[in-house]
Short mmCIF file of C-alpha atoms in Angstrom, two decimals:
data_model
loop_
_atom_site.label_atom_id
_atom_site.label_comp_id
_atom_site.label_asym_id
_atom_site.label_seq_id
_atom_site.Cartn_x
_atom_site.Cartn_y
_atom_site.Cartn_z
CA MET A 1 -113.05 -116.14 -4.87
CA GLU A 2 -110.43 -114.00 -6.57
CA GLU A 3 -112.12 -113.65 -9.96
CA ALA A 4 -115.52 -112.09 -10.59
CA GLN A 5 -117.26 -112.00 -13.93
CA CYS A 6 -119.08 -108.83 -12.87
CA VAL A 7 -117.30 -106.02 -10.99
CA ILE A 8 -119.47 -103.22 -9.59
CA LEU A 9 -117.86 -99.86 -8.84
CA ASP A 10 -119.70 -98.36 -5.87
CA TYR A 11 -120.45 -94.63 -5.92
CA GLY A 12 -122.67 -94.63 -2.86
CA SER A 13 -126.09 -95.80 -4.03
CA GLN A 14 -128.34 -97.41 -1.43
CA TYR A 15 -129.00 -100.06 -4.09
CA THR A 16 -125.41 -101.11 -4.88
CA GLN A 17 -125.60 -104.28 -2.82
CA LEU A 18 -128.86 -105.11 -4.54
CA ILE A 19 -127.13 -104.97 -7.94
CA ALA A 20 -124.60 -107.51 -6.71
CA ARG A 21 -127.34 -109.76 -5.37
CA ARG A 22 -129.35 -109.57 -8.60
CA VAL A 23 -126.26 -110.58 -10.58
CA ARG A 24 -125.52 -113.50 -8.27
CA GLU A 25 -129.11 -114.65 -8.59
CA GLN A 26 -128.25 -115.25 -12.26
CA SER A 27 -125.42 -117.63 -11.17
CA VAL A 28 -122.79 -115.02 -12.05
CA TYR A 29 -120.29 -114.13 -9.32
CA SER A 30 -120.14 -110.39 -8.64
CA MET A 31 -117.91 -108.20 -6.49
CA ILE A 32 -118.32 -104.62 -5.25
CA VAL A 33 -115.30 -102.32 -5.07
CA PRO A 34 -115.14 -98.61 -4.18
CA GLY A 35 -115.53 -96.32 -7.17
CA ASP A 36 -112.12 -94.78 -6.55
CA SER A 37 -110.33 -98.14 -6.74
CA THR A 38 -107.26 -98.34 -8.94
CA LEU A 39 -107.55 -99.79 -12.41
CA GLU A 40 -105.24 -102.58 -11.29
CA ARG A 41 -107.69 -103.62 -8.58
CA VAL A 42 -110.61 -103.67 -11.02
CA THR A 43 -108.74 -105.66 -13.65
CA SER A 44 -107.38 -108.13 -11.09
CA TYR A 45 -110.84 -109.73 -10.97
CA LYS A 46 -110.73 -110.36 -14.75
CA PRO A 47 -114.27 -109.01 -15.24
CA ARG A 48 -116.47 -109.66 -18.23
CA LEU A 49 -118.77 -106.79 -17.26
CA VAL A 50 -118.05 -103.58 -15.33
CA VAL A 51 -121.02 -101.84 -13.70
CA LEU A 52 -120.89 -98.23 -12.52
CA SER A 53 -123.40 -97.84 -9.67
CA GLY A 54 -125.69 -94.99 -8.77
CA GLY A 55 -124.85 -92.46 -6.10
CA PRO A 56 -125.94 -89.23 -4.39
CA ASN A 57 -123.37 -86.96 -6.03
CA SER A 58 -123.58 -84.73 -9.11
CA VAL A 59 -120.95 -85.29 -11.79
CA MET A 60 -120.90 -81.51 -12.21
CA ALA A 61 -119.77 -80.89 -8.63
CA GLU A 62 -116.14 -80.13 -7.91
CA GLY A 63 -114.36 -83.27 -6.71
CA ALA A 64 -117.20 -85.57 -7.77
CA PRO A 65 -116.27 -89.26 -7.90
CA THR A 66 -115.09 -90.50 -11.27
CA VAL A 67 -113.93 -93.74 -12.88
CA PRO A 68 -110.46 -95.18 -12.36
CA ASP A 69 -107.90 -93.71 -14.74
CA GLY A 70 -107.74 -95.75 -17.92
CA LEU A 71 -110.94 -97.75 -17.27
CA PHE A 72 -112.64 -97.02 -20.57
CA GLU A 73 -109.41 -97.64 -22.50
CA TYR A 74 -108.90 -100.97 -20.75
CA CYS A 75 -112.49 -102.05 -21.39
CA ALA A 76 -112.15 -101.11 -25.08
CA SER A 77 -108.91 -103.03 -25.53
CA GLU A 78 -110.19 -106.13 -23.68
CA GLN A 79 -113.72 -105.88 -25.10
CA VAL A 80 -115.26 -105.66 -21.62
CA PRO A 81 -118.71 -104.02 -21.68
CA VAL A 82 -119.57 -101.18 -19.29
CA LEU A 83 -123.04 -100.60 -17.82
CA GLY A 84 -123.72 -97.35 -15.97
CA ILE A 85 -126.75 -97.13 -13.66
CA CYS A 86 -128.17 -93.72 -12.64
CA TYR A 87 -125.06 -91.76 -11.55
CA GLY A 88 -123.11 -94.31 -13.59
CA LEU A 89 -124.89 -93.21 -16.79
CA GLN A 90 -124.12 -89.58 -16.03
CA LEU A 91 -120.51 -90.50 -15.31
CA ILE A 92 -120.22 -92.16 -18.73
CA VAL A 93 -121.71 -89.11 -20.47
CA HIS A 94 -119.59 -86.62 -18.52
CA SER A 95 -116.33 -88.58 -18.82
CA LEU A 96 -116.59 -89.21 -22.55
CA GLY A 97 -117.35 -85.67 -23.69
CA GLY A 98 -121.12 -85.31 -23.31
CA GLU A 99 -123.03 -82.85 -21.15
CA VAL A 100 -125.00 -83.44 -17.94
CA VAL A 101 -127.21 -80.69 -16.55
CA ALA A 102 -129.60 -80.22 -13.64
CA GLY A 103 -133.05 -81.34 -14.71
CA GLU A 104 -135.94 -78.92 -14.76
CA THR A 105 -137.84 -81.38 -12.59
CA ARG A 106 -136.56 -84.22 -10.48
CA GLU A 107 -137.77 -87.73 -11.24
CA TYR A 108 -138.40 -89.99 -8.27
CA GLY A 109 -140.47 -93.16 -8.01
CA ARG A 110 -142.19 -95.32 -10.61
CA MET A 111 -142.37 -93.88 -14.12
CA GLU A 112 -143.22 -95.21 -17.54
CA VAL A 113 -140.41 -95.26 -20.10
CA THR A 114 -140.31 -95.98 -23.80
CA THR A 115 -137.43 -98.14 -25.02
CA ASP A 116 -135.87 -98.97 -28.38
CA LEU A 117 -136.35 -102.68 -28.99
CA LYS A 118 -133.42 -102.66 -31.44
CA SER A 119 -131.01 -102.19 -28.55
CA LEU A 120 -129.45 -105.32 -27.04
CA LEU A 121 -130.71 -104.07 -23.69
CA TYR A 122 -134.29 -104.56 -24.83
CA HIS A 123 -134.15 -106.65 -28.00
CA ASP A 124 -136.52 -109.45 -26.93
CA GLU A 125 -139.05 -107.32 -25.04
CA HIS A 126 -142.69 -107.77 -26.05
CA SER A 127 -143.45 -104.07 -25.54
CA GLU A 128 -141.50 -100.84 -25.83
CA LYS A 129 -143.29 -99.50 -22.70
CA GLN A 130 -142.33 -100.48 -19.17
CA MET A 131 -142.50 -99.10 -15.63
CA VAL A 132 -139.18 -98.37 -13.93
CA TRP A 133 -137.88 -96.82 -10.70
CA MET A 134 -136.34 -93.37 -11.04
CA SER A 135 -134.23 -91.48 -8.49
CA HIS A 136 -132.34 -88.57 -10.04
CA GLY A 137 -132.17 -84.81 -10.45
CA ASP A 138 -129.48 -84.40 -13.14
CA VAL A 139 -130.06 -85.47 -16.74
CA ALA A 140 -127.95 -86.18 -19.81
CA LYS A 141 -128.42 -83.24 -22.23
CA THR A 142 -125.84 -84.02 -24.93
CA LEU A 143 -124.46 -87.51 -25.54
CA PRO A 144 -120.81 -88.21 -26.38
CA ASP A 145 -119.93 -89.01 -30.00
CA GLY A 146 -121.18 -92.39 -31.17
CA PHE A 147 -123.85 -92.76 -28.46
CA ARG A 148 -127.57 -92.91 -29.12
CA VAL A 149 -130.68 -92.70 -26.97
CA VAL A 150 -132.46 -96.04 -26.54
CA GLY A 151 -134.92 -95.04 -23.83
CA ARG A 152 -136.84 -91.93 -22.74
CA SER A 153 -139.13 -91.16 -19.82
CA SER A 154 -142.67 -89.86 -20.20
CA THR A 155 -141.26 -86.34 -19.75
CA GLY A 156 -138.76 -86.84 -22.56
CA ALA A 157 -135.68 -87.26 -20.36
CA VAL A 158 -132.92 -89.63 -21.52
CA VAL A 159 -133.17 -92.86 -19.52
CA ALA A 160 -131.12 -95.33 -21.59
CA ILE A 161 -128.12 -94.89 -23.90
CA GLU A 162 -125.73 -97.12 -25.80
CA HIS A 163 -122.59 -97.14 -27.89
CA ALA A 164 -123.02 -100.59 -29.39
CA GLU A 165 -119.60 -100.67 -31.06
CA ARG A 166 -117.74 -99.76 -27.85
CA ARG A 167 -120.22 -101.87 -25.81
CA ILE A 168 -120.95 -99.07 -23.35
CA TYR A 169 -124.49 -98.81 -22.00
CA GLY A 170 -126.27 -96.61 -19.50
CA LEU A 171 -129.57 -96.68 -17.60
CA GLN A 172 -130.86 -93.62 -15.77
CA TYR A 173 -133.24 -95.79 -13.76
CA HIS A 174 -132.59 -98.64 -11.33
CA PRO A 175 -133.19 -102.05 -12.96
CA GLU A 176 -132.13 -103.85 -9.78
CA VAL A 177 -135.12 -102.80 -7.65
CA MET A 178 -138.37 -104.72 -7.67
CA HIS A 179 -140.30 -101.57 -8.68
CA SER A 180 -138.67 -101.75 -12.14
CA GLU A 181 -141.03 -104.34 -13.59
CA ARG A 182 -138.63 -105.82 -16.16
CA GLY A 183 -135.36 -104.60 -14.71
CA VAL A 184 -134.02 -108.08 -13.97
CA GLU A 185 -134.55 -109.04 -17.62
CA THR A 186 -132.52 -106.00 -18.65
CA LEU A 187 -129.69 -106.99 -16.31
CA ARG A 188 -129.88 -110.54 -17.65
CA ARG A 189 -129.37 -109.27 -21.22
CA ALA A 190 -126.40 -107.18 -20.08
CA LEU A 191 -124.84 -110.24 -18.45
CA PHE A 192 -125.48 -112.84 -21.12
CA ASP A 193 -126.33 -111.19 -24.44
CA ILE A 194 -123.82 -108.36 -24.16
CA ALA A 195 -121.09 -109.55 -21.77
CA LYS A 196 -121.36 -113.28 -22.55
CA CYS A 197 -121.00 -114.27 -18.89
CA ASP A 198 -121.18 -117.91 -17.84
CA ARG A 199 -123.64 -119.30 -15.29
CA SER A 200 -120.83 -120.80 -13.28
CA TRP A 201 -121.48 -119.78 -9.68
CA ASP A 202 -123.74 -121.41 -7.10
CA MET A 203 -123.67 -122.40 -3.46
CA GLN A 204 -121.99 -125.73 -4.15
CA SER A 205 -119.10 -124.02 -5.91
CA ALA A 206 -118.91 -121.48 -3.07
CA LEU A 207 -118.80 -124.34 -0.55
CA ASP A 208 -116.09 -126.24 -2.43
CA SER A 209 -113.89 -123.18 -2.89
CA GLN A 210 -114.18 -122.15 0.76
CA LEU A 211 -113.41 -125.63 2.07
CA ALA A 212 -110.25 -125.63 -0.04
CA ALA A 213 -109.31 -122.11 1.11
CA ILE A 214 -109.83 -122.96 4.80
CA ARG A 215 -107.70 -126.09 4.56
CA THR A 216 -104.96 -124.18 2.79
CA LYS A 217 -104.95 -121.39 5.37
CA ILE A 218 -105.20 -123.45 8.56
CA GLY A 219 -103.18 -126.42 7.33
CA ASN A 220 -103.15 -129.98 8.60
CA THR A 221 -102.10 -129.49 12.23
CA LYS A 222 -103.15 -126.07 13.51
CA HIS A 223 -106.26 -125.31 15.57
CA ALA A 224 -109.00 -122.67 15.45
CA VAL A 225 -111.55 -121.27 17.90
CA CYS A 226 -115.02 -119.88 17.26
CA ALA A 227 -117.37 -117.99 19.54
CA LEU A 228 -120.94 -119.00 18.76
CA SER A 229 -123.63 -116.39 19.28
CA GLY A 230 -126.64 -118.63 18.65
CA GLY A 231 -127.20 -116.77 15.38
CA VAL A 232 -127.13 -118.04 11.82
CA ASP A 233 -123.83 -116.47 10.73
CA SER A 234 -121.56 -117.91 13.43
CA ALA A 235 -123.32 -121.29 13.22
CA VAL A 236 -122.81 -121.57 9.45
CA ALA A 237 -119.21 -120.33 9.71
CA ALA A 238 -118.45 -122.89 12.43
CA THR A 239 -120.12 -125.71 10.49
CA LEU A 240 -118.11 -124.83 7.39
CA VAL A 241 -114.78 -124.72 9.20
CA HIS A 242 -115.60 -127.94 11.07
CA LYS A 243 -116.21 -129.66 7.74
CA ALA A 244 -112.76 -128.48 6.65
CA ILE A 245 -110.62 -129.26 9.73
CA GLY A 246 -112.79 -131.46 11.97
CA ASP A 247 -112.25 -131.42 15.71
CA ARG A 248 -109.33 -129.02 15.45
CA LEU A 249 -112.09 -126.39 15.65
CA HIS A 250 -113.01 -125.50 19.24
CA CYS A 251 -116.34 -123.71 19.71
CA VAL A 252 -117.53 -121.84 22.77
CA PHE A 253 -121.02 -120.57 23.54
CA VAL A 254 -121.38 -118.01 26.32
CA ASP A 255 -124.71 -117.77 28.12
CA ASN A 256 -124.55 -114.27 29.59
CA GLY A 257 -128.08 -114.28 30.97
CA LEU A 258 -129.37 -112.14 28.12
CA LEU A 259 -130.45 -114.87 25.73
CA ARG A 260 -133.84 -115.93 24.40
CA TYR A 261 -136.13 -118.51 25.97
CA LYS A 262 -134.25 -121.81 26.51
CA GLU A 263 -131.52 -120.60 24.10
CA GLN A 264 -128.67 -122.47 25.79
CA GLU A 265 -130.60 -125.74 25.69
CA ARG A 266 -131.61 -125.30 22.05
CA VAL A 267 -128.11 -124.36 20.87
CA ARG A 268 -126.61 -127.32 22.70
CA GLN A 269 -129.14 -129.69 21.14
CA MET A 270 -128.66 -128.38 17.61
CA PHE A 271 -124.88 -128.58 17.61
CA LYS A 272 -124.73 -131.93 19.36
CA GLU A 273 -127.58 -133.82 17.68
CA HIS A 274 -127.84 -132.20 14.24
CA LEU A 275 -124.37 -130.90 13.41
CA HIS A 276 -122.25 -133.20 15.61
CA LEU A 277 -120.04 -130.26 16.47
CA PRO A 278 -118.52 -130.15 19.97
CA VAL A 279 -119.25 -126.95 21.88
CA THR A 280 -118.04 -125.72 25.26
CA ILE A 281 -120.89 -123.92 27.00
CA ILE A 282 -120.03 -121.34 29.63
CA ASP A 283 -122.78 -120.10 31.93
CA ALA A 284 -121.75 -116.56 32.81
CA SER A 285 -125.24 -115.29 33.59
CA GLU A 286 -124.66 -114.21 37.17
CA ARG A 287 -121.27 -112.73 36.30
CA GLN A 288 -122.66 -110.64 33.43
CA LEU A 289 -125.79 -109.44 35.20
CA THR A 290 -123.69 -108.33 38.17
CA LYS A 291 -121.69 -106.12 35.80
CA LEU A 292 -124.94 -104.61 34.45
CA LYS A 293 -126.46 -103.78 37.82
CA GLY A 294 -127.32 -100.08 37.90
CA VAL A 295 -126.37 -99.50 34.24
CA SER A 296 -129.21 -97.93 32.24
CA ASP A 297 -127.46 -96.05 29.39
CA PRO A 298 -127.75 -98.19 26.20
CA GLU A 299 -124.18 -97.63 25.01
CA LYS A 300 -122.75 -98.29 28.46
CA LYS A 301 -124.72 -101.54 28.56
CA ARG A 302 -123.29 -102.56 25.19
CA LYS A 303 -119.74 -101.77 26.27
CA ALA A 304 -120.13 -103.66 29.54
CA ILE A 305 -121.42 -106.72 27.68
CA GLY A 306 -118.64 -106.52 25.09
CA ALA A 307 -115.91 -106.13 27.70
CA GLU A 308 -117.18 -109.09 29.73
CA PHE A 309 -117.42 -111.26 26.61
CA ILE A 310 -113.79 -110.52 25.73
CA ALA A 311 -112.72 -111.36 29.29
CA ILE A 312 -114.63 -114.67 29.21
CA PHE A 313 -113.31 -115.53 25.76
CA GLN A 314 -109.76 -114.78 26.86
CA GLU A 315 -110.14 -117.16 29.81
CA PHE A 316 -111.47 -119.84 27.45
CA ALA A 317 -108.55 -119.34 25.03
CA GLU A 318 -106.01 -119.57 27.86
CA LYS A 319 -107.56 -122.77 29.21
CA LEU A 320 -107.64 -124.26 25.72
CA GLU A 321 -103.96 -123.45 25.29
CA ARG A 322 -103.16 -125.28 28.54
CA ASP A 323 -105.23 -128.29 27.48
CA LEU A 324 -103.72 -128.48 23.98
CA GLY A 325 -100.19 -127.71 25.05
CA HIS A 326 -100.05 -124.96 22.43
CA LYS A 327 -102.02 -121.95 21.30
CA ALA A 328 -104.92 -122.15 18.83
CA GLU A 329 -103.71 -119.87 16.04
CA PHE A 330 -106.97 -118.97 14.28
CA LEU A 331 -110.23 -117.25 15.17
CA VAL A 332 -113.32 -118.02 13.07
CA GLN A 333 -115.79 -115.18 12.59
CA GLY A 334 -119.10 -114.97 10.73
CA THR A 335 -118.33 -111.69 8.95
CA LEU A 336 -120.62 -111.20 5.94
CA TYR A 337 -120.09 -109.33 2.68
CA PRO A 338 -122.16 -106.26 3.71
CA ASP A 339 -119.77 -105.80 6.66
CA VAL A 340 -116.81 -105.88 4.27
CA ILE A 341 -118.48 -103.39 1.91
CA GLU A 342 -119.24 -100.98 4.74
CA SER A 343 -115.57 -100.98 5.72
CA CYS A 344 -114.74 -99.61 2.25
CA PRO A 345 -117.02 -96.55 1.95
CA PRO A 346 -117.71 -95.20 -1.53
CA PRO A 347 -115.97 -92.05 -2.81
CA GLY A 348 -117.82 -88.84 -2.20
CA SER A 349 -119.49 -90.20 0.95
CA GLY A 350 -117.28 -88.20 3.27
CA GLN A 351 -116.53 -91.39 5.22
CA LYS A 352 -112.95 -92.26 5.95
CA HIS A 353 -113.71 -95.47 7.79
CA SER A 354 -116.55 -97.88 8.29
CA HIS A 355 -119.89 -96.96 9.76
CA VAL A 356 -119.88 -97.37 13.53
CA ILE A 357 -120.49 -101.01 14.31
CA LYS A 358 -122.15 -101.36 17.69
CA SER A 359 -119.42 -101.93 20.21
CA HIS A 360 -120.86 -105.20 21.54
CA HIS A 361 -121.04 -106.74 18.09
CA ASN A 362 -117.59 -105.82 16.88
CA VAL A 363 -115.44 -108.73 18.03
CA GLY A 364 -112.80 -107.61 15.54
CA GLY A 365 -110.75 -106.56 18.56
CA LEU A 366 -110.24 -110.17 19.57
CA PRO A 367 -107.55 -111.00 17.00
CA GLU A 368 -105.43 -107.99 18.01
CA LYS A 369 -105.99 -108.52 21.71
CA LEU A 370 -105.30 -112.24 21.74
CA GLY A 371 -103.03 -112.63 18.73
CA PHE A 372 -105.30 -114.70 16.48
CA ASP A 373 -105.22 -114.90 12.71
CA LEU A 374 -108.71 -114.36 11.30
CA VAL A 375 -110.65 -116.91 9.29
CA GLU A 376 -113.78 -115.40 7.73
CA PRO A 377 -115.28 -118.02 5.41
CA LEU A 378 -118.49 -116.04 4.76
CA ARG A 379 -116.93 -112.65 4.02
CA TRP A 380 -117.95 -112.74 0.34
CA LEU A 381 -121.55 -113.84 0.93
CA PHE A 382 -124.83 -112.03 1.54
CA LYS A 383 -127.24 -113.11 4.29
CA ASP A 384 -129.57 -115.01 1.97
CA GLU A 385 -126.57 -116.85 0.49
CA VAL A 386 -125.35 -117.78 3.98
CA ARG A 387 -128.72 -119.33 4.68
CA LYS A 388 -128.55 -121.34 1.45
CA LEU A 389 -125.03 -122.49 2.33
CA GLY A 390 -126.19 -123.57 5.78
CA LEU A 391 -129.02 -125.63 4.33
CA LEU A 392 -126.57 -127.22 1.88
CA MET A 393 -124.43 -128.35 4.82
CA GLY A 394 -127.35 -129.74 6.79
CA VAL A 395 -128.00 -126.96 9.28
CA PRO A 396 -131.68 -127.40 10.26
CA GLU A 397 -134.05 -125.17 8.32
CA VAL A 398 -135.84 -124.04 11.48
CA PHE A 399 -132.52 -122.65 12.74
CA ILE A 400 -131.46 -121.16 9.41
CA LYS A 401 -134.70 -119.18 9.17
CA ARG A 402 -134.42 -117.69 12.63
CA HIS A 403 -134.83 -113.95 12.83
CA PRO A 404 -131.72 -111.84 13.58
CA PHE A 405 -130.85 -111.41 17.24
CA PRO A 406 -128.86 -108.41 18.54
CA GLY A 407 -125.34 -108.86 19.90
CA PRO A 408 -126.18 -107.51 23.37
CA GLY A 409 -129.20 -109.79 23.44
CA LEU A 410 -132.16 -108.92 25.63
CA ALA A 411 -130.23 -106.03 27.19
CA VAL A 412 -131.45 -103.78 24.35
CA ARG A 413 -134.99 -105.13 24.60
CA CYS A 414 -135.26 -104.62 28.34
CA LEU A 415 -135.13 -100.84 28.57
CA GLY A 416 -132.95 -99.27 31.22
CA ASP A 417 -131.32 -101.27 34.00
CA VAL A 418 -132.00 -104.94 33.22
CA THR A 419 -131.66 -105.81 36.92
CA ALA A 420 -134.03 -103.10 38.22
CA GLU A 421 -137.04 -105.42 38.07
CA PRO A 422 -136.09 -108.87 39.40
CA ARG A 423 -138.28 -110.75 36.89
CA ALA A 424 -137.88 -108.41 33.91
CA LEU A 425 -135.75 -110.75 31.79
CA ASP A 426 -137.88 -113.80 32.58
CA VAL A 427 -141.05 -111.89 31.71
CA LEU A 428 -139.46 -110.70 28.47
CA ARG A 429 -138.43 -114.26 27.51
CA ASP A 430 -141.91 -115.61 28.19
CA VAL A 431 -143.64 -112.85 26.22
CA ASP A 432 -141.23 -113.17 23.32
CA GLU A 433 -141.72 -116.94 23.16
CA ILE A 434 -145.50 -116.56 23.07
CA PHE A 435 -145.26 -113.97 20.28
CA ILE A 436 -142.83 -116.03 18.17
CA ASN A 437 -144.83 -119.24 18.62
CA ALA A 438 -147.97 -117.42 17.50
CA LEU A 439 -146.20 -116.18 14.37
CA ARG A 440 -145.25 -119.75 13.51
CA GLU A 441 -148.72 -121.07 14.30
CA PHE A 442 -150.37 -118.55 11.98
CA ASP A 443 -147.74 -119.03 9.22
CA LEU A 444 -146.48 -115.46 9.57
CA TYR A 445 -142.94 -116.06 10.82
CA ASP A 446 -141.27 -116.41 7.40
CA GLN A 447 -143.00 -113.27 6.10
CA ILE A 448 -141.22 -111.16 8.71
CA TRP A 449 -137.57 -110.07 8.82
CA GLN A 450 -137.50 -109.68 12.59
CA ALA A 451 -140.03 -109.90 15.41
CA PHE A 452 -139.56 -109.58 19.15
CA ALA A 453 -140.92 -108.33 22.43
CA VAL A 454 -139.73 -105.34 24.48
CA PHE A 455 -139.95 -104.92 28.26
CA LEU A 456 -140.90 -101.35 29.10
CA PRO A 457 -139.82 -99.73 32.38
CA ILE A 458 -143.38 -98.69 33.22
CA LYS A 459 -146.47 -100.18 34.83
CA SER A 460 -150.11 -99.60 34.03
CA VAL A 461 -153.40 -100.03 35.81
CA GLY A 462 -155.57 -102.91 34.70
CA VAL A 463 -158.42 -105.18 35.75
CA GLN A 464 -157.68 -108.89 36.05
CA GLY A 465 -159.92 -111.38 37.81
CA ASP A 466 -162.30 -108.59 38.86
CA GLN A 467 -159.47 -106.96 40.72
CA ARG A 468 -157.41 -103.85 40.09
CA SER A 469 -153.88 -104.65 38.91
CA HIS A 470 -150.74 -102.53 38.52
CA LYS A 471 -148.42 -104.50 36.29
CA HIS A 472 -145.89 -104.32 33.50
CA VAL A 473 -146.34 -103.10 29.93
CA VAL A 474 -144.67 -104.96 27.07
CA GLY A 475 -144.25 -103.92 23.46
CA LEU A 476 -144.26 -106.07 20.34
CA ARG A 477 -142.28 -105.24 17.20
CA ALA A 478 -142.33 -106.92 13.79
CA ILE A 479 -140.72 -105.54 10.65
CA THR A 480 -140.25 -106.37 7.00
CA SER A 481 -136.94 -105.61 5.30
CA SER A 482 -134.61 -106.88 2.60
CA ASP A 483 -131.35 -105.95 4.29
CA GLY A 484 -132.07 -104.44 7.71
CA MET A 485 -130.91 -100.99 6.56
CA THR A 486 -134.47 -99.77 6.07
CA ALA A 487 -137.59 -101.44 7.43
CA ASP A 488 -141.34 -101.12 7.65
CA TRP A 489 -143.66 -102.36 10.40
CA PHE A 490 -145.65 -105.48 9.60
CA ARG A 491 -149.41 -105.05 9.11
CA PHE A 492 -150.96 -107.71 11.31
CA SER A 493 -154.69 -108.24 11.31
CA GLY A 494 -156.54 -106.91 14.32
CA ASP A 495 -157.68 -110.45 15.13
CA PHE A 496 -154.08 -111.71 15.29
CA LEU A 497 -152.95 -108.88 17.57
CA ALA A 498 -155.95 -109.48 19.82
CA GLU A 499 -155.14 -113.19 20.03
CA VAL A 500 -151.48 -112.57 20.92
CA SER A 501 -152.39 -109.91 23.48
CA ASN A 502 -154.87 -112.28 25.13
CA ARG A 503 -152.32 -115.08 25.28
CA ILE A 504 -149.68 -112.84 26.83
CA THR A 505 -151.92 -111.30 29.50
CA ASN A 506 -153.43 -114.70 30.36
CA GLN A 507 -150.17 -116.66 30.46
CA VAL A 508 -147.74 -114.07 31.87
CA SER A 509 -149.12 -112.94 35.20
CA ASP A 510 -146.76 -109.96 35.45
CA VAL A 511 -148.22 -108.24 32.35
CA ASN A 512 -151.56 -106.44 31.97
CA ARG A 513 -150.97 -104.33 28.85
CA VAL A 514 -149.55 -105.06 25.37
CA VAL A 515 -148.68 -102.40 22.77
CA TYR A 516 -147.57 -102.75 19.13
CA ASP A 517 -144.81 -100.63 17.57
CA ILE A 518 -145.94 -99.10 14.26
CA THR A 519 -142.78 -97.09 13.50
CA SER A 520 -140.65 -97.65 10.40
CA LYS A 521 -136.88 -97.36 10.03
CA PRO A 522 -136.16 -94.49 9.61
CA PRO A 523 -137.07 -92.60 11.74
CA SER A 524 -136.70 -95.30 14.40
CA THR A 525 -134.16 -98.11 14.57
CA VAL A 526 -135.12 -101.78 14.58
CA GLU A 527 -134.18 -102.28 18.23
CA TRP A 528 -135.44 -99.95 20.93
CA GLU A 529 -131.95 -99.35 22.36
#
């Protein structure tokens, strides 16, 4: 995927990935690059449209991010349109000789704007009024020569500009978010009416191109290994590589004693019966739990789990080398596009490297430690696209739609020392299974990004069977989210929560109290540890 009809320069907006997803939903392949990329990098994708994203900076601040040198000149000579969004609009105005000033009032949230229906951005709208999502403090005061205002907010602020001859456009609001009622239509006009993009990208083309790329990279004789987590990403990556090279892919699944209810059995069944993909299953439960005995600090738990996984994987790789008579040269990983984007932070963010990836989840150390060459067939795809790709290859829908599961497994859902209470993990599995089954039964599962149970290191007094009890407390958590970066708690009905609580306390004898987590992210995280 070396060419992209739409290239998005990222200046740090929380919505940049959403722009890319909205573009791809129109069957146009998009790529995100840091805003301080060189012009050569931008032009290497042969874009038909360049988008300048929003961001938290002010163009008036010293050292504020700007466009690559020569970008506007290149776009003019190659007739490539430019669309600036929020900070991107201000960057256009500031860079081309206009004036941006601090607004008298900041504009945040939904606002009504009035647009010029003569502009290509709005030419087939049925009304000049629409509601959009604002998030800015600075405003364009004076436009560069040749530009005109094609949209204003209810306060009179400039919210849309254009230079039709130079094909440069700017939006002060965010058309990519769902709160902008006709924002997707505006993006569609930018893609097709202005930039003349082709609808040439879909999951089948992504599948075909990746199969070809995998075969080219691995060749006809070399072997690859893949560590399956039981999650969607590694399963789809393994299925894709297996389609490309067959049984020269060697998969391993490690049961470290921290998995969901009957996870080993279910993973084995799916890969054997549905995907016909051979998997070596290693039961390291006792070994891993021994290493966690007495460890209660969350980060120390993560590190202990990660270190043990690397040791187990290394033993597997060494045994495979003995069996094959030579080393497997490649390691398959389910890295997704958001991971790649986060490793290239936007200018002005103050970040010199990626955000901290939880130590247990970052198996990027494996290639360096064991000498593998990486194969990352999903590195240009978003999560929803990975799910579509999996369905296209025959991965069962019930598996594809599974909620995310943390790398350290139940260790971050069993607070403190996971071995302190002998039955803690078993209780947690049973409670979680009851909760998840209830979600499916009441047709709620697919409405929720992630749902799970938490084992709390406390006991409470209760009355069960006319007798006083002193038993465990468990928590339930369910969130809605589009990307996992921010999340809100799911509003269950009181009747549903009562039903689940009754099932748990009746079926799991160790539990006499159930609580529900009603905290959003932020301020909390999704997981409890």
